[in-house]
Tab-separated table of C-alpha atoms in Angstrom:
chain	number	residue	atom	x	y	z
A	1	UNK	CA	-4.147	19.815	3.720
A	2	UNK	CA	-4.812	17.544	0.858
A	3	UNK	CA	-3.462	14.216	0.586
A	4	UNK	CA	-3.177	12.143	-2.535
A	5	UNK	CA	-4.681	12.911	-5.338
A	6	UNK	CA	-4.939	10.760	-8.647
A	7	UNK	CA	-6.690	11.435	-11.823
A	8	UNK	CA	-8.339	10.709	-13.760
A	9	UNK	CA	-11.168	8.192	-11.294
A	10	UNK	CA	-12.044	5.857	-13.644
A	11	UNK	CA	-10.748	5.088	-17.617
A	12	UNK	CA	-11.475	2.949	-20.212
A	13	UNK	CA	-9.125	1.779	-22.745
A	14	UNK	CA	-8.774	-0.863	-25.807
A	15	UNK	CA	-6.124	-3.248	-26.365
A	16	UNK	CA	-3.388	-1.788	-27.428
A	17	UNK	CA	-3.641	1.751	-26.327
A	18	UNK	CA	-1.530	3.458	-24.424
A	19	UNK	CA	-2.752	5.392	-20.663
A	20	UNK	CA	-1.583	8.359	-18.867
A	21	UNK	CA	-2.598	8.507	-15.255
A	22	UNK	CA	-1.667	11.315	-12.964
A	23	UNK	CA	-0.473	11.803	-9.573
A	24	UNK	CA	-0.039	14.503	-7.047
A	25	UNK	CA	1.691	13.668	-3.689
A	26	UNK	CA	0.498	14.855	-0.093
A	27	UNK	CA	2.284	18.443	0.522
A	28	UNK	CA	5.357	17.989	1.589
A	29	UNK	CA	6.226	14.685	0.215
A	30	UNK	CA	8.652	14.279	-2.364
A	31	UNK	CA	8.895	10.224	-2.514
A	32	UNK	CA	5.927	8.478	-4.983
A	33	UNK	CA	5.145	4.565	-5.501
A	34	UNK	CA	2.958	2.727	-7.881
A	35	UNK	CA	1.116	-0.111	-7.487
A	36	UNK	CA	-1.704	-2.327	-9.292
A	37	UNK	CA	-4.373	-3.899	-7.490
A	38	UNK	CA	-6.325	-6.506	-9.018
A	39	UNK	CA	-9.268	-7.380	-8.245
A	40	UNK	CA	-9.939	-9.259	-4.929
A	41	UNK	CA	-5.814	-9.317	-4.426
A	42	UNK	CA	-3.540	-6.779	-2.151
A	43	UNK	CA	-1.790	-4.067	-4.318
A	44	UNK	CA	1.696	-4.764	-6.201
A	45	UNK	CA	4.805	-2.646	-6.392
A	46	UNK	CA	5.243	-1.380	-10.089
A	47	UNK	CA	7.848	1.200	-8.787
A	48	UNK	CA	9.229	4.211	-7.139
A	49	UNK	CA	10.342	7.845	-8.467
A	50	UNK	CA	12.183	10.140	-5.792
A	51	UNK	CA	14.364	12.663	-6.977
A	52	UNK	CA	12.764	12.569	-10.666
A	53	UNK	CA	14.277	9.270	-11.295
A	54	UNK	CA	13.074	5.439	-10.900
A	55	UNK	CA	14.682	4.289	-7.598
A	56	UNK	CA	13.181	0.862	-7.268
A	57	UNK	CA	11.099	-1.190	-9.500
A	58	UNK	CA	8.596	-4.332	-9.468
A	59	UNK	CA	8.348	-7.207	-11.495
A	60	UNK	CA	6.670	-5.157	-14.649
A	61	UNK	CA	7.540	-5.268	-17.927
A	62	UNK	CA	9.214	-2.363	-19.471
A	63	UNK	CA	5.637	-1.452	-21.074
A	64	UNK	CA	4.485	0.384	-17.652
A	65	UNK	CA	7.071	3.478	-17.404
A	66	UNK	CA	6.769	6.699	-15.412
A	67	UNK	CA	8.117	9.901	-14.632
A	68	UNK	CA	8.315	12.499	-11.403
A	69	UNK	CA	8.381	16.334	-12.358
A	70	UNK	CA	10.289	18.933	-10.242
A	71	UNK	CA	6.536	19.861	-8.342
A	72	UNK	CA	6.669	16.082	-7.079
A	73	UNK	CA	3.770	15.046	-8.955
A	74	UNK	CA	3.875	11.892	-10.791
A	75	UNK	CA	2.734	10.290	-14.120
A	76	UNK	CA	2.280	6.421	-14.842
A	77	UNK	CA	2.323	5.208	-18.437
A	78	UNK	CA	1.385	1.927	-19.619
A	79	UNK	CA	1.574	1.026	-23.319
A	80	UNK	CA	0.917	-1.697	-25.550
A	81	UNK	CA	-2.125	-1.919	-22.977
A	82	UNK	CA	-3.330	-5.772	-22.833
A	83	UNK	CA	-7.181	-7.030	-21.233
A	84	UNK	CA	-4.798	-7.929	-17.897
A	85	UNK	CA	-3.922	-4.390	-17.221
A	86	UNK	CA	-7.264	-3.513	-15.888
A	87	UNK	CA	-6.847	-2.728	-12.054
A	88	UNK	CA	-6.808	-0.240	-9.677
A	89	UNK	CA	-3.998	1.745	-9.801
A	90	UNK	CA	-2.947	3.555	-7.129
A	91	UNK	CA	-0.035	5.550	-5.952
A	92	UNK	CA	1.657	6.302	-2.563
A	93	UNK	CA	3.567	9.018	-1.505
A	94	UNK	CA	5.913	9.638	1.133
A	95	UNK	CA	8.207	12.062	3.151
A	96	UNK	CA	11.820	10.465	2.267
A	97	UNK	CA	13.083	7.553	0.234
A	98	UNK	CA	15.213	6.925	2.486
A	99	UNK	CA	13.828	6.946	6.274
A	100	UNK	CA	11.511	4.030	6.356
A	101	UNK	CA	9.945	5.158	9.763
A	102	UNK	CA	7.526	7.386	7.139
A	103	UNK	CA	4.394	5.822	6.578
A	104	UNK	CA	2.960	5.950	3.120
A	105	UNK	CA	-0.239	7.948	1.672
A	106	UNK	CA	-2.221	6.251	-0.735
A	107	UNK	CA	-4.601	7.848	-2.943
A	108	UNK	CA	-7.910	6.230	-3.745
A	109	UNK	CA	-6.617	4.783	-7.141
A	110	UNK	CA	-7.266	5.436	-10.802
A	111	UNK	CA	-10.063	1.683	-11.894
A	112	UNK	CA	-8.531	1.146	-15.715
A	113	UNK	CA	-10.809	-1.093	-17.303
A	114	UNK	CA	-9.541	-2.734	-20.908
A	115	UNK	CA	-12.075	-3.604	-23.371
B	1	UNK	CA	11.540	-10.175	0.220
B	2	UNK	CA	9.949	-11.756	3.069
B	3	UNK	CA	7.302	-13.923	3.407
B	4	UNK	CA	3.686	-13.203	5.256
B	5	UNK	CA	1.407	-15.564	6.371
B	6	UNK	CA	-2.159	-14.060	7.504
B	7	UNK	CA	-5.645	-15.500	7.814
B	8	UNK	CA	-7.614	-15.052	5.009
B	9	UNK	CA	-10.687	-13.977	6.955
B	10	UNK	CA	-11.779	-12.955	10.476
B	11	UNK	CA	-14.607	-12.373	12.364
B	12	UNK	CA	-15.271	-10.128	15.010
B	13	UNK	CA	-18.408	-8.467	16.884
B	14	UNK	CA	-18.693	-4.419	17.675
B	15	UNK	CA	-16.534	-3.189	20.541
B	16	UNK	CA	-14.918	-6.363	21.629
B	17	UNK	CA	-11.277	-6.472	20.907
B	18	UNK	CA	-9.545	-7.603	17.798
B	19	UNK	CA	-6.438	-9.713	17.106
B	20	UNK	CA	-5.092	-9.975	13.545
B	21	UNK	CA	-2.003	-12.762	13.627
B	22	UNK	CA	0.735	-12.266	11.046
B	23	UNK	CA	3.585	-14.688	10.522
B	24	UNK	CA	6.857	-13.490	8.972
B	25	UNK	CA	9.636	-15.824	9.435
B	26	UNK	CA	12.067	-14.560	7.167
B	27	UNK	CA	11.854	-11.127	7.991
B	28	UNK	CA	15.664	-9.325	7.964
B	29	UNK	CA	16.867	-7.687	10.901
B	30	UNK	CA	16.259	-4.253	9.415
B	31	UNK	CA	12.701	-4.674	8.258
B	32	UNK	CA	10.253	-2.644	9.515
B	33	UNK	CA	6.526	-4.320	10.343
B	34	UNK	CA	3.759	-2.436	8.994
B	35	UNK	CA	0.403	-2.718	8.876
B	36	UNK	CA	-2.002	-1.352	6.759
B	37	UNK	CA	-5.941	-1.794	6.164
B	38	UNK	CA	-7.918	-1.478	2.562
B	39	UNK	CA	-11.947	-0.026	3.328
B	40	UNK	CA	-13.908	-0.968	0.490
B	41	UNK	CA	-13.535	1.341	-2.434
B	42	UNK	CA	-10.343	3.057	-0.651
B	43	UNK	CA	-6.831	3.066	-1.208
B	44	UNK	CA	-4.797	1.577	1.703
B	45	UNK	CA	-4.464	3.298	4.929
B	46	UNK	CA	-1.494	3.247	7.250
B	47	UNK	CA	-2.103	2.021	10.575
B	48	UNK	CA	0.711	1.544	12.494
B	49	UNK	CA	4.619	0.244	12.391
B	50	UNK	CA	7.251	-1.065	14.323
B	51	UNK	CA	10.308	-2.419	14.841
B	52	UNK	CA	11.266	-4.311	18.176
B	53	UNK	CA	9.296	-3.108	20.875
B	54	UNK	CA	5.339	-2.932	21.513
B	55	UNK	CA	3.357	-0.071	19.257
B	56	UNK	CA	0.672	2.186	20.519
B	57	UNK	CA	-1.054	4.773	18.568
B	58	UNK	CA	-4.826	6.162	18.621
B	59	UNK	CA	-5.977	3.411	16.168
B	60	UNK	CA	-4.460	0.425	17.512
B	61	UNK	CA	-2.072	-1.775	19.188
B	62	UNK	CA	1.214	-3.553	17.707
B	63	UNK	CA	2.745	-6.504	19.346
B	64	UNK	CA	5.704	-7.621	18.075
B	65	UNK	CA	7.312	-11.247	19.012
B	66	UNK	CA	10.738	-11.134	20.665
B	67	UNK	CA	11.823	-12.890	17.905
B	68	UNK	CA	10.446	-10.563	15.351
B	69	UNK	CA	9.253	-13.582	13.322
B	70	UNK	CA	5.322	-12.855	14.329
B	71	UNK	CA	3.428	-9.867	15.143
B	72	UNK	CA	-0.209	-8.894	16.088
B	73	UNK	CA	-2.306	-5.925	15.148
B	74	UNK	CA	-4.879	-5.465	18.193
B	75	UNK	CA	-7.836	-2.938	17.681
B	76	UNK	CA	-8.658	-2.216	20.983
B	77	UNK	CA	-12.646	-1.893	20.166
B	78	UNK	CA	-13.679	-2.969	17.030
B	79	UNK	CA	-16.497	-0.743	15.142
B	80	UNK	CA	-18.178	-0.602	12.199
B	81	UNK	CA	-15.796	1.513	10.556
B	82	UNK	CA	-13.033	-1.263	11.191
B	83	UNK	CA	-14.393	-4.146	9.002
B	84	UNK	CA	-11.538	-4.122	5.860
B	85	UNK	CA	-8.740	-5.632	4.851
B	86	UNK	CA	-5.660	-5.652	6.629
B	87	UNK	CA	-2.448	-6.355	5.629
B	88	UNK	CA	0.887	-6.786	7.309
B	89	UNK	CA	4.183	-5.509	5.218
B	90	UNK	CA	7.689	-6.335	6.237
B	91	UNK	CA	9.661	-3.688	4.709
B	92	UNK	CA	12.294	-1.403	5.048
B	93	UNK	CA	13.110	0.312	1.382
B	94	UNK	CA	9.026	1.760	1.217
B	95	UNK	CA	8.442	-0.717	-1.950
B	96	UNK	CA	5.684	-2.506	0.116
B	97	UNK	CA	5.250	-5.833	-1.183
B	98	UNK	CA	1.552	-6.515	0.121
B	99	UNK	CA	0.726	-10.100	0.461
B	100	UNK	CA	-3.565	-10.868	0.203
B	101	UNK	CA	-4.315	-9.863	4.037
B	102	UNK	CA	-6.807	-10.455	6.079
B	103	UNK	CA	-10.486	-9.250	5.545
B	104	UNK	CA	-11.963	-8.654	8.746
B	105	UNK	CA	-15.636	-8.589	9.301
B	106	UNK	CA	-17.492	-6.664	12.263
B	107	UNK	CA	-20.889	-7.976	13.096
B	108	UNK	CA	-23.106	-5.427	15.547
């Protein structure tokens, strides 16, 4: 049974740019999260798709968007990119929005590095 | 969005018992308590979760104050494998708002 997956491992961007990264949730999960983890600090909540649509959403400017697909899977986009975007980036999925008994699977994170 | 307090750091030494404090005084009477732990070069892992009552699961221990405002994560027999970071996560819509946790250390 494979868990989360993200792709791609690692990227490397300019100022800027604009980034794609890619989720796919644990089977049977239908619930995904973002967060960024900067280095040496505990991950942040960018936000949450369920149902194809954003349900809940961090303190993160309108330049990191996403989207959830009908299969579940997940993309995160970040434009405009700026040096203090590089992170980890990792995403969570989960059974059901809305029974918070179900713990979340992380992935091992997507390291964006801005040059 | 409540407020954790954990140690920044803690030491322990292989197979003796654990116990990671975490303070959460504003927690609402529907959060959940959940802890998670970060191995190096890993996304986070769940560990356990509770509510009210006392947690038990194959990795560890949860004990909850009757006051919900403080819990404690107890690793029964710390290994190797246990040194990371571990956070505690009052939460109840699964938008985890991780505070900086607290690395733990296993010496053998």
């Amino acid at each position: 049974d494979a868990g989360v997956t993200q792709s791609p491992t690692h990227l490397i961007k300019t100022r800027g740019q604009q980034v794609t990264l890619r989720c796919s949730p644990k089977s049977g999960h239908d619930t995904v999260s973002w967060y960024q983890q900067a280095l040496g600090q505990g991950p942040q909540f960018i936000f949450q798709y369920y149902e194809e649509e954003e349900r809940q959403r961090g303190n993160f400017p309108d330049r990191f968007s996403g989207h959830q697909f009908p299969n579940y899977s997940s993309e995160l986009n970040v434009n405009a990119l700026l040096l203090g975007d590089s992170a980890l980036y990792l995403c969570a999925s989960s059974k059901t929005r809305d029974s918070p008994n179900q713990p979340q699977h992380f992935g091992d994170g997507t390291r964006l590095s801005i040059l | 969005d409540a407020k954790t307090t954990q140690p920044n750091s803690m030491e322990s030494n292989e197979e003796e018992p654990v116990h990671l404090p975490c303070n959460h005084s504003t927690i609402s009477g529907t959060d959940y308590i959940h802890w998670y732990r970060q191995l190096p070069s890993q996304g986070p892992e769940y560990v356990i979760h509770g509510l009210t009552s006392n947690v038990n699961n194959r990795m560890a221990s949860l004990a909850i104050a009757e006051d919900r405002k403080s819990s404690t994560l107890i690793l029964h027999r710390a290994t190797l494998r246990d040194a990371a970071v571990y956070y505690c996560i009052p939460d109840n819509n699964n938008d985890m708002r991780f505070g900086a946790g607290t690395r733990l250390t296993v010496k053998p």
